[in-house]
Structures are given as C-alpha cells and as structure tokens.
Coordinates of N, CA and C in Angstrom, one line a residue:
H1 N 9.3 -6.1 3.5 CA 10.7 -6.1 3.6 C 11.4 -5.5 2.4
N2 N 12.4 -4.7 2.7 CA 13.1 -4.0 1.6 C 14.2 -4.8 1.0
W3 N 13.7 -5.7 0.1 CA 14.7 -6.7 -0.5 C 15.7 -6.0 -1.4
P4 N 15.4 -4.9 -2.2 CA 16.4 -4.3 -3.0 C 17.5 -3.7 -2.1
K5 N 17.2 -3.3 -0.9 CA 18.3 -2.8 0.0 C 19.2 -3.9 0.4
E6 N 18.7 -5.2 0.5 CA 19.5 -6.3 0.9 C 20.4 -6.8 -0.2
I7 N 20.1 -6.7 -1.4 CA 20.8 -7.4 -2.5 C 22.3 -7.0 -2.6
P8 N 22.7 -5.7 -2.5 CA 24.1 -5.4 -2.5 C 24.9 -6.1 -1.5
S9 N 24.4 -6.2 -0.3 CA 25.2 -6.9 0.8 C 25.2 -8.4 0.5
L10 N 24.2 -9.0 -0.1 CA 24.2 -10.4 -0.4 C 25.2 -10.6 -1.5
N11 N 25.3 -9.7 -2.5 CA 26.3 -9.8 -3.6 C 27.7 -9.8 -3.0
H12 N 27.9 -8.8 -2.1 CA 29.2 -8.7 -1.5 C 29.6 -9.9 -0.7
R13 N 28.7 -10.4 0.1 CA 29.0 -11.5 1.0 C 29.2 -12.8 0.3
Y14 N 28.4 -13.1 -0.7 CA 28.4 -14.4 -1.3 C 28.9 -14.5 -2.7
D15 N 28.8 -13.3 -3.4 CA 29.1 -13.3 -4.9 C 28.5 -14.5 -5.6
P16 N 27.1 -14.6 -5.5 CA 26.5 -15.8 -6.1 C 26.6 -15.9 -7.6
D17 N 26.6 -17.1 -8.1 CA 26.6 -17.3 -9.6 C 25.1 -17.1 -10.1
F18 N 24.1 -17.4 -9.3 CA 22.8 -17.2 -9.7 C 21.9 -17.0 -8.5
Y19 N 20.7 -16.4 -8.7 CA 19.7 -16.2 -7.7 C 18.5 -17.0 -8.0
V20 N 17.9 -17.6 -7.0 CA 16.5 -18.2 -7.1 C 15.7 -17.4 -6.2
V21 N 14.7 -16.7 -6.8 CA 13.8 -15.8 -6.1 C 12.4 -16.3 -6.0
S22 N 11.8 -16.3 -4.8 CA 10.4 -16.6 -4.6 C 9.8 -15.5 -3.8
L23 N 9.3 -14.5 -4.6 CA 8.7 -13.3 -4.0 C 7.4 -13.0 -4.8
G24 N 6.5 -12.4 -4.1 CA 5.3 -12.0 -4.8 C 4.0 -12.4 -4.2
T25 N 3.9 -13.6 -3.6 CA 2.7 -14.1 -3.1 C 2.1 -13.3 -2.0
N26 N 2.9 -12.7 -1.2 CA 2.4 -11.8 -0.1 C 2.2 -10.4 -0.5
D27 N 2.4 -10.0 -1.8 CA 2.4 -8.6 -2.2 C 1.0 -8.1 -2.7
A28 N 0.0 -8.9 -2.5 CA -1.4 -8.4 -2.9 C -1.9 -7.5 -1.8
Q29 N -1.3 -6.3 -1.7 CA -1.7 -5.4 -0.7 C -1.2 -4.0 -1.1
P30 N -1.6 -2.9 -0.5 CA -1.2 -1.6 -0.9 C 0.3 -1.4 -0.7
L31 N 0.9 -0.5 -1.5 CA 2.3 -0.3 -1.5 C 2.6 0.9 -0.6
K32 N 3.6 0.8 0.2 CA 4.0 1.8 1.2 C 5.1 2.7 0.7
T33 N 4.9 4.0 1.0 CA 6.0 4.9 0.7 C 6.5 5.4 2.1
K34 N 7.4 6.4 2.1 CA 7.9 6.9 3.4 C 6.8 7.7 4.1
T35 N 5.8 8.2 3.3 CA 4.8 9.1 3.9 C 3.4 8.7 3.6
S36 N 3.2 7.8 2.7 CA 1.8 7.4 2.3 C 1.7 6.0 1.7
W37 N 0.6 5.7 1.1 CA 0.4 4.4 0.5 C -0.2 4.6 -0.9
I38 N 0.0 3.5 -1.7 CA -0.7 3.4 -3.0 C -1.7 2.3 -2.9
R39 N -3.0 2.6 -3.0 CA -4.0 1.5 -2.9 C -3.9 0.6 -4.1
T40 N -4.4 -0.6 -4.0 CA -4.3 -1.6 -5.0 C -5.2 -1.2 -6.2
D41 N -6.2 -0.4 -6.0 CA -7.0 0.0 -7.2 C -6.5 1.3 -7.8
N42 N -5.4 1.8 -7.4 CA -4.7 2.9 -8.0 C -4.0 2.5 -9.3
P43 N -4.2 3.1 -10.4 CA -3.5 2.7 -11.7 C -2.0 2.8 -11.6
K44 N -1.5 3.5 -10.6 CA 0.0 3.6 -10.4 C 0.5 2.3 -9.7
W45 N -0.4 1.5 -9.1 CA 0.1 0.4 -8.4 C 1.0 -0.6 -9.2
P46 N 0.5 -1.1 -10.3 CA 1.3 -2.0 -11.1 C 2.6 -1.4 -11.7
I47 N 2.5 -0.1 -12.0 CA 3.7 0.6 -12.5 C 4.8 0.6 -11.4
R48 N 4.4 1.1 -10.3 CA 5.4 1.2 -9.2 C 5.9 -0.2 -8.7
Y49 N 5.0 -1.1 -8.7 CA 5.5 -2.5 -8.3 C 6.4 -3.0 -9.4
G50 N 6.1 -2.8 -10.7 CA 7.0 -3.2 -11.7 C 8.4 -2.6 -11.6
D51 N 8.4 -1.3 -11.2 CA 9.7 -0.6 -11.0 C 10.5 -1.3 -10.0
R52 N 9.9 -1.8 -9.0 CA 10.7 -2.5 -7.9 C 11.2 -3.9 -8.4
V53 N 10.4 -4.5 -9.3 CA 10.9 -5.8 -9.9 C 12.1 -5.5 -10.7
D54 N 12.0 -4.4 -11.5 CA 13.2 -4.0 -12.4 C 14.4 -3.8 -11.5
K55 N 14.2 -3.1 -10.4 CA 15.4 -2.8 -9.5 C 16.0 -4.1 -9.0
M56 N 15.1 -5.0 -8.6 CA 15.6 -6.3 -8.1 C 16.5 -7.0 -9.1
L57 N 15.9 -7.1 -10.3 CA 16.6 -7.7 -11.4 C 18.0 -7.1 -11.7
D58 N 18.0 -5.8 -11.7 CA 19.2 -5.1 -12.0 C 20.3 -5.3 -11.0
L59 N 19.9 -5.3 -9.7 CA 20.8 -5.5 -8.6 C 21.3 -6.9 -8.6
M60 N 20.4 -7.9 -8.8 CA 20.9 -9.3 -8.7 C 21.8 -9.7 -9.9
A61 N 21.4 -9.2 -11.1 CA 22.2 -9.6 -12.2 C 23.6 -9.0 -12.2
G62 N 23.7 -7.8 -11.7 CA 25.0 -7.0 -11.7 C 25.1 -6.2 -13.0
K63 N 26.1 -5.3 -12.9 CA 26.3 -4.4 -14.1 C 26.7 -5.2 -15.3
D64 N 27.4 -6.3 -15.1 CA 27.8 -7.1 -16.3 C 26.8 -8.1 -16.7
R65 N 25.7 -8.2 -16.0 CA 24.6 -9.1 -16.2 C 25.1 -10.6 -16.2
R66 N 26.1 -10.8 -15.3 CA 26.7 -12.1 -15.2 C 25.8 -13.2 -14.6
R67 N 25.1 -12.8 -13.6 CA 24.3 -13.8 -12.8 C 23.0 -14.1 -13.5
M68 N 22.7 -15.4 -13.4 CA 21.4 -15.9 -13.9 C 20.4 -15.7 -12.7
I69 N 19.2 -15.4 -13.1 CA 18.1 -15.3 -12.1 C 16.9 -16.2 -12.5
V70 N 16.5 -17.0 -11.5 CA 15.3 -17.8 -11.7 C 14.2 -17.3 -10.7
W71 N 13.1 -16.7 -11.2 CA 12.1 -16.1 -10.3 C 10.9 -17.0 -10.3
L72 N 10.6 -17.5 -9.2 CA 9.3 -18.3 -9.0 C 8.2 -17.3 -8.7
G73 N 7.2 -17.2 -9.6 CA 6.2 -16.3 -9.5 C 5.3 -16.6 -8.3
P74 N 4.3 -15.7 -8.0 CA 3.4 -15.9 -6.8 C 2.5 -17.1 -7.1
T75 N 2.3 -17.8 -6.0 CA 1.3 -18.8 -6.0 C -0.1 -18.2 -5.7
A76 N -1.2 -18.9 -6.2 CA -2.5 -18.5 -6.0 C -3.0 -19.1 -4.6
F77 N -3.8 -18.3 -4.0 CA -4.5 -18.9 -2.8 C -5.9 -18.2 -2.7
R78 N -6.8 -18.7 -1.8 CA -8.2 -18.4 -1.8 C -8.5 -17.0 -1.1
A79 N -7.6 -16.4 -0.5 CA -7.9 -15.1 0.1 C -8.3 -14.1 -0.9
K80 N -9.2 -13.2 -0.5 CA -9.8 -12.2 -1.4 C -8.7 -11.3 -2.1
N81 N -7.7 -10.9 -1.3 CA -6.7 -10.0 -1.9 C -5.9 -10.8 -3.0
S82 N -5.6 -12.1 -2.8 CA -4.9 -12.8 -3.8 C -5.8 -13.1 -5.0
R83 N -7.1 -13.4 -4.8 CA -7.9 -13.6 -5.9 C -8.0 -12.3 -6.8
E84 N -8.0 -11.1 -6.2 CA -8.2 -9.9 -6.9 C -6.9 -9.4 -7.6
L85 N -5.8 -9.5 -6.8 CA -4.5 -8.9 -7.3 C -3.5 -10.0 -7.8
G86 N -3.8 -11.2 -7.5 CA -2.8 -12.3 -7.9 C -2.5 -12.3 -9.4
P87 N -3.5 -12.2 -10.3 CA -3.3 -12.2 -11.7 C -2.4 -11.0 -12.2
T88 N -2.6 -9.8 -11.5 CA -1.8 -8.6 -11.8 C -0.4 -8.8 -11.4
L89 N -0.2 -9.4 -10.2 CA 1.2 -9.7 -9.7 C 1.9 -10.6 -10.7
H90 N 1.3 -11.6 -11.1 CA 1.8 -12.6 -12.1 C 2.2 -11.9 -13.4
K91 N 1.3 -11.1 -13.9 CA 1.5 -10.4 -15.2 C 2.6 -9.4 -15.1
V92 N 2.7 -8.6 -14.0 CA 3.7 -7.6 -13.9 C 5.1 -8.2 -13.8
I93 N 5.3 -9.2 -12.9 CA 6.6 -9.8 -12.8 C 7.0 -10.5 -14.0
K94 N 6.1 -11.3 -14.7 CA 6.4 -12.0 -15.9 C 6.9 -11.0 -17.0
E95 N 6.1 -9.9 -17.2 CA 6.4 -9.0 -18.3 C 7.8 -8.3 -18.0
R96 N 8.0 -7.9 -16.8 CA 9.3 -7.3 -16.5 C 10.5 -8.2 -16.7
I97 N 10.3 -9.5 -16.3 CA 11.4 -10.4 -16.5 C 11.6 -10.7 -18.0
E98 N 10.6 -10.8 -18.8 CA 10.7 -11.0 -20.2 C 11.4 -9.8 -20.9
A99 N 11.2 -8.6 -20.4 CA 11.8 -7.4 -20.9 C 13.2 -7.1 -20.4
F100 N 13.6 -7.9 -19.4 CA 14.9 -7.6 -18.8 C 16.1 -8.0 -19.8
D101 N 17.1 -7.2 -19.8 CA 18.2 -7.5 -20.7 C 19.3 -8.4 -20.2
G102 N 19.0 -9.1 -19.1 CA 19.9 -10.1 -18.5 C 19.4 -11.5 -18.7
N103 N 20.0 -12.4 -18.0 CA 19.6 -13.8 -18.1 C 18.6 -14.1 -16.9
A104 N 17.4 -13.9 -17.2 CA 16.4 -14.1 -16.2 C 15.2 -15.0 -16.7
I105 N 14.8 -15.9 -15.9 CA 13.7 -16.9 -16.3 C 12.6 -16.8 -15.3
Y106 N 11.4 -16.8 -15.8 CA 10.2 -16.7 -14.9 C 9.5 -18.1 -14.9
I107 N 9.2 -18.6 -13.7 CA 8.5 -19.8 -13.5 C 7.1 -19.5 -13.1
D108 N 6.1 -19.8 -13.9 CA 4.7 -19.5 -13.6 C 4.1 -20.4 -12.5
A109 N 4.2 -20.0 -11.3 CA 3.6 -20.7 -10.2 C 2.2 -20.4 -10.0
Y110 N 1.7 -19.2 -10.6 CA 0.3 -18.8 -10.4 C -0.6 -19.8 -11.1
H111 N -0.3 -20.0 -12.4 CA -1.2 -20.9 -13.1 C -1.0 -22.4 -12.8
A112 N 0.2 -22.7 -12.2 CA 0.4 -24.1 -11.7 C -0.5 -24.4 -10.5
T113 N -0.9 -23.4 -9.8 CA -1.7 -23.6 -8.6 C -3.2 -23.1 -8.9
S114 N -3.4 -22.3 -9.9 CA -4.8 -21.9 -10.3 C -4.9 -21.9 -11.8
P115 N -5.2 -23.0 -12.4 CA -5.2 -23.1 -13.9 C -6.2 -22.2 -14.5
R116 N -7.3 -21.9 -13.8 CA -8.3 -21.0 -14.3 C -8.7 -20.0 -13.1
R117 N -9.0 -18.8 -13.4 CA -9.3 -17.8 -12.4 C -10.4 -18.3 -11.5
G118 N -10.1 -18.3 -10.2 CA -11.1 -18.7 -9.2 C -11.1 -20.2 -9.0
R119 N -10.3 -20.9 -9.7 CA -10.2 -22.4 -9.5 C -8.8 -22.8 -9.1
Y120 N -8.7 -23.7 -8.2 CA -7.4 -24.1 -7.6 C -7.2 -25.6 -7.7
I121 N -6.0 -25.9 -7.9 CA -5.7 -27.4 -7.9 C -6.0 -28.0 -6.5
K122 N -6.4 -29.2 -6.5 CA -6.7 -29.9 -5.3 C -5.6 -30.9 -4.9
T123 N -5.0 -31.5 -5.9 CA -3.9 -32.5 -5.7 C -2.7 -32.2 -6.6
V124 N -1.7 -32.9 -6.3 CA -0.4 -32.8 -7.1 C 0.1 -34.2 -7.4
K125 N 0.5 -34.4 -8.6 CA 1.0 -35.7 -9.1 C 2.5 -35.9 -8.6
V126 N 2.8 -37.0 -8.0 CA 4.1 -37.3 -7.5 C 4.7 -38.4 -8.4
P127 N 5.8 -38.2 -9.0 CA 6.4 -39.2 -9.9 C 6.5 -40.6 -9.2
D128 N 6.3 -41.6 -10.0 CA 6.4 -43.0 -9.5 C 5.4 -43.3 -8.4
Q129 N 4.3 -42.6 -8.3 CA 3.3 -42.9 -7.3 C 1.9 -42.7 -7.9
R130 N 1.1 -43.7 -7.8 CA -0.2 -43.7 -8.5 C -1.1 -42.8 -7.8
K131 N -1.1 -42.7 -6.5 CA -2.0 -41.8 -5.8 C -1.5 -40.4 -5.8
Q132 N -2.4 -39.4 -6.1 CA -2.0 -38.0 -6.1 C -2.1 -37.5 -4.6
E133 N -1.3 -36.5 -4.3 CA -1.2 -36.0 -2.9 C -1.9 -34.7 -2.8
P134 N -2.4 -34.3 -1.6 CA -3.1 -33.0 -1.5 C -2.1 -31.9 -1.8
A135 N -2.6 -30.9 -2.5 CA -1.8 -29.7 -2.9 C -1.7 -28.7 -1.8
W136 N -2.5 -28.7 -0.8 CA -2.5 -27.6 0.2 C -2.4 -28.2 1.6
A137 N -1.8 -27.3 2.4 CA -1.7 -27.6 3.8 C -3.1 -27.4 4.4
S138 N -3.2 -27.7 5.7 CA -4.6 -27.6 6.4 C -5.2 -26.3 6.4
D139 N -4.4 -25.2 6.2 CA -5.0 -23.9 6.2 C -5.5 -23.4 4.8
N140 N -5.3 -24.3 3.8 CA -5.7 -24.0 2.4 C -5.1 -22.7 1.9
I141 N -4.0 -22.3 2.4 CA -3.3 -21.2 1.9 C -1.9 -21.6 1.5
H142 N -1.2 -22.2 2.5 CA 0.2 -22.7 2.2 C 0.1 -24.0 1.4
L143 N 1.0 -24.1 0.4 CA 1.1 -25.3 -0.3 C 1.6 -26.5 0.5
S144 N 1.2 -27.7 0.2 CA 1.8 -28.8 0.9 C 3.2 -29.1 0.5
T145 N 3.9 -29.9 1.3 CA 5.2 -30.3 1.0 C 5.4 -30.9 -0.4
H146 N 4.5 -31.7 -0.8 CA 4.5 -32.3 -2.1 C 4.4 -31.3 -3.2
A147 N 3.5 -30.3 -3.0 CA 3.3 -29.3 -4.0 C 4.5 -28.4 -4.1
V148 N 5.1 -28.0 -3.0 CA 6.3 -27.2 -3.1 C 7.4 -28.0 -3.8
R149 N 7.5 -29.3 -3.5 CA 8.6 -30.1 -4.1 C 8.5 -30.2 -5.6
W150 N 7.2 -30.5 -6.1 CA 7.1 -30.8 -7.5 C 6.6 -29.7 -8.4
L151 N 6.0 -28.7 -7.8 CA 5.5 -27.6 -8.6 C 6.5 -26.4 -8.6
L152 N 7.3 -26.3 -7.5 CA 8.2 -25.1 -7.4 C 9.7 -25.6 -7.5
A153 N 10.1 -26.5 -6.6 CA 11.5 -26.9 -6.5 C 11.9 -27.6 -7.8
E154 N 11.1 -28.5 -8.3 CA 11.5 -29.3 -9.4 C 11.8 -28.5 -10.7
P155 N 11.0 -27.6 -11.1 CA 11.4 -26.7 -12.2 C 12.7 -26.0 -12.1
V156 N 13.0 -25.5 -10.9 CA 14.2 -24.9 -10.6 C 15.4 -25.8 -10.8
L157 N 15.2 -27.0 -10.2 CA 16.3 -28.0 -10.3 C 16.6 -28.4 -11.7
R158 N 15.6 -28.5 -12.5 CA 15.8 -28.9 -13.9 C 16.6 -27.8 -14.7
L159 N 16.3 -26.6 -14.3 CA 17.0 -25.5 -14.9 C 18.5 -25.4 -14.5
L160 N 18.8 -25.7 -13.2 CA 20.1 -25.5 -12.7 C 21.0 -26.7 -12.4
A161 N 20.4 -27.9 -12.6 CA 21.1 -29.1 -12.3 C 22.5 -29.2 -13.0
D162 N 22.6 -28.8 -14.2 CA 23.9 -28.9 -14.9 C 24.9 -27.8 -14.4
C163 N 24.4 -26.8 -13.7 CA 25.3 -25.8 -13.2 C 25.9 -26.1 -11.8
L164 N 25.4 -27.2 -11.2 CA 25.8 -27.5 -9.8 C 26.7 -28.6 -9.7
D165 N 27.5 -28.7 -8.7 CA 28.5 -29.7 -8.6 C 28.0 -31.0 -8.1
Q166 N 26.9 -31.0 -7.3 CA 26.4 -32.2 -6.7 C 25.7 -33.1 -7.7
P167 N 25.8 -34.4 -7.6 CA 25.0 -35.3 -8.4 C 23.5 -35.0 -8.2
E168 N 22.7 -35.2 -9.2 CA 21.3 -34.9 -9.2 C 20.6 -35.6 -8.1
P169 N 20.8 -36.9 -7.8 CA 20.1 -37.6 -6.7 C 20.4 -36.9 -5.4
E170 N 21.6 -36.5 -5.2 CA 22.0 -35.9 -3.9 C 21.3 -34.5 -3.8
L171 N 21.2 -33.8 -4.9 CA 20.5 -32.5 -4.9 C 19.1 -32.7 -4.5
R172 N 18.4 -33.7 -5.1 CA 17.0 -34.0 -4.8 C 16.8 -34.3 -3.4
R173 N 17.7 -35.1 -2.8 CA 17.6 -35.4 -1.4 C 17.7 -34.2 -0.5
G174 N 18.7 -33.3 -0.9 CA 18.9 -32.1 -0.1 C 17.7 -31.2 -0.2
I175 N 17.0 -31.1 -1.4 CA 15.8 -30.3 -1.5 C 14.7 -30.9 -0.7
D176 N 14.5 -32.2 -0.7 CA 13.5 -32.8 0.1 C 13.7 -32.5 1.6
D177 N 14.9 -32.6 2.0 CA 15.2 -32.4 3.4 C 14.9 -30.9 3.8
S178 N 15.3 -30.0 2.9 CA 15.1 -28.6 3.2 C 13.6 -28.2 3.3
I179 N 12.8 -28.8 2.3 CA 11.4 -28.5 2.3 C 10.8 -29.1 3.6
A180 N 11.2 -30.3 4.0 CA 10.6 -30.9 5.2 C 10.9 -30.0 6.5
R181 N 12.2 -29.5 6.5 CA 12.6 -28.7 7.7 C 11.8 -27.4 7.7
A182 N 11.6 -26.8 6.5 CA 10.9 -25.5 6.5 C 9.4 -25.7 6.9
T183 N 8.8 -26.9 6.5 CA 7.5 -27.1 6.8 C 7.3 -27.3 8.3
R184 N 8.3 -28.0 8.9 CA 8.2 -28.2 10.4 C 8.4 -26.9 11.1
R185 N 9.3 -26.0 10.6 CA 9.5 -24.7 11.3 C 8.3 -23.9 11.2
R186 N 7.6 -23.9 10.1 CA 6.4 -23.1 9.9 C 5.3 -23.6 10.9
S187 N 5.2 -24.9 11.1 CA 4.2 -25.4 12.0 C 4.5 -25.0 13.4
L188 N 5.8 -25.1 13.8 CA 6.2 -24.7 15.1 C 6.0 -23.2 15.4
D189 N 6.3 -22.4 14.3 CA 6.2 -20.9 14.5 C 4.8 -20.5 14.7
D190 N 3.8 -21.1 13.9 CA 2.5 -20.5 14.0 C 1.5 -21.5 14.7
G191 N 2.0 -22.6 15.2 CA 1.2 -23.4 16.1 C 0.3 -24.4 15.3
T192 N -0.5 -23.9 14.3 CA -1.4 -24.7 13.5 C -1.3 -24.3 12.1
T193 N -0.2 -24.0 11.6 CA 0.0 -23.5 10.2 C -1.0 -22.4 9.9
T194 N -1.1 -21.4 10.8 CA -2.0 -20.3 10.6 C -1.4 -19.5 9.4
P195 N -2.3 -18.9 8.5 CA -1.8 -18.1 7.4 C -0.9 -17.0 7.9
T196 N 0.2 -16.8 7.2 CA 1.1 -15.7 7.6 C 0.9 -14.4 6.8
H197 N -0.1 -14.4 5.9 CA -0.4 -13.2 5.1 C -1.0 -12.2 5.9
P198 N -0.4 -11.0 6.1 CA -1.0 -10.0 6.9 C -2.2 -9.4 6.3
T199 N -3.1 -8.8 7.2 CA -4.2 -8.1 6.7 C -3.7 -6.7 6.3
P200 N -3.9 -6.2 5.1 CA -3.3 -4.9 4.7 C -4.0 -3.8 5.5
P201 N -3.2 -2.7 5.7 CA -3.8 -1.6 6.4 C -4.8 -0.9 5.5
A202 N -5.5 0.1 6.1 CA -6.4 0.9 5.3 C -5.7 2.2 4.9
P203 N -5.0 2.2 3.8 CA -4.1 3.3 3.5 C -4.9 4.5 2.9
A204 N -4.2 5.6 3.0 CA -4.6 6.8 2.3 C -4.1 6.8 0.8
E205 N -4.6 7.5 0.0 CA -4.1 7.6 -1.4 C -2.7 8.1 -1.3
G206 N -1.8 7.6 -2.1 CA -0.4 8.1 -2.1 C 0.3 7.7 -3.4
D207 N 1.5 7.9 -3.4 CA 2.3 7.6 -4.6 C 3.7 7.1 -4.1
G208 N 3.9 5.8 -4.3 CA 5.2 5.2 -3.9 C 5.2 3.7 -4.1
A209 N 6.1 3.0 -3.5 CA 6.2 1.6 -3.7 C 6.9 0.9 -2.6
T210 N 6.6 -0.4 -2.4 CA 7.3 -1.2 -1.5 C 7.9 -2.3 -2.3
P211 N 9.0 -2.9 -1.9 CA 9.7 -3.9 -2.7 C 8.8 -5.2 -2.7
P212 N 9.0 -6.0 -3.8 CA 8.3 -7.3 -3.9 C 8.6 -8.1 -2.7
G213 N 7.7 -8.9 -2.2 CA 8.0 -9.8 -1.1 C 7.5 -9.2 0.2

C-alpha cells in the first residue's frame, strides 16, 4: 500500500496533532517499483526502504515539524522472511527515526517479541494478574490480544496520556474495546486467523522501493 501517497489527504482531512504508526511487520519482502523489483538480498534494499521511512516522517510531521510521531516497530514472527529481514527492518526504521529532525519516537516491538534472534516470547505479563497469558494467537504469527494490549498499546498510551482529553481509565477501556473488536474482525475475515502475510513474488533485479506497510 502506498502510505506516503495517503498522508497528505489524512493531514488535510483530520489535521492530526500526532500520528501513531504501526508499519513494517509485513515489509519483509522485495520492494516494488513501477517496472521492476529490488530483491531483499540487494544492498540497495535497506537504503530504498529507509528513503520511504524518511518520506513518511517528513509528510506526517509537516513542514513546521509540529506533529509528534510515535512509530511502533515491526514485531517478530516465525516465518522465514521475518527471521531473515526482521532485524534489518527494525534497524532501518529505528535509525531513520533517530536521525529525523522532528519529534518522532520509536517503540521497539521487535525485541519486545523476540529478545534474542530466533527466540520468541511465549507469554506476556498482565498487570495485577499472577498468571501470564499466551503471547500469540493460534496461528503463531499474530500477537494475542493481551500482547497487543500490553506490549504495543500500553507504551503508546504512556507517551500520549497527558496529551489527551479523556481520563486515563476511560482511555484504557477504549483501547481494550478497540483491540477486542479488531481481533474479532480478523477472525471473521480469515476464518481461522490465517496469517495475512503474503508470499512475496519472485522478482527480477531492479531498483526502486515500496512504502513501508
């Protein structure tokens, strides 16, 4: 999906004070151009991908760099393309955000779900609950509701709670409801929470890029 193309219309329609971005997990695949592809083993791949991250940051922050950006990095999962390219995705996005001249924060979801390369968390700790909950849905690719809530949503809430009008307990209830609805929709859409990550095509050598996400 061409997210950079969408940002100007989102800015015009909503004029947001901040962006929360969750892109990158599905990007462990060749990059498409208008006429060709860049394979993941091409040295140009991380450079071109990073260029797209830069463009996203620039468009979201605006020329005056007024908007805050919170970018949730890619999560790890057991598929081969994620194992091989996930660390690169994490590194490129993190480095581009750290070099950005606006107000952007990177949340490391990759190491939150894979503390060591090739190793993945099995459970997630839920506050005020002795028993830990499973970290993954039944497909072992999508995170469980508890993992999304406490590994992804909670860090964002801590960063933005003071900027929002709603009381924090109400915000937390709204987040819980949103995550539950999204989980139900995913189950209905794919029947059995089948992985949504597409199998990358077999591209020819090329030079170009596709937007993150």
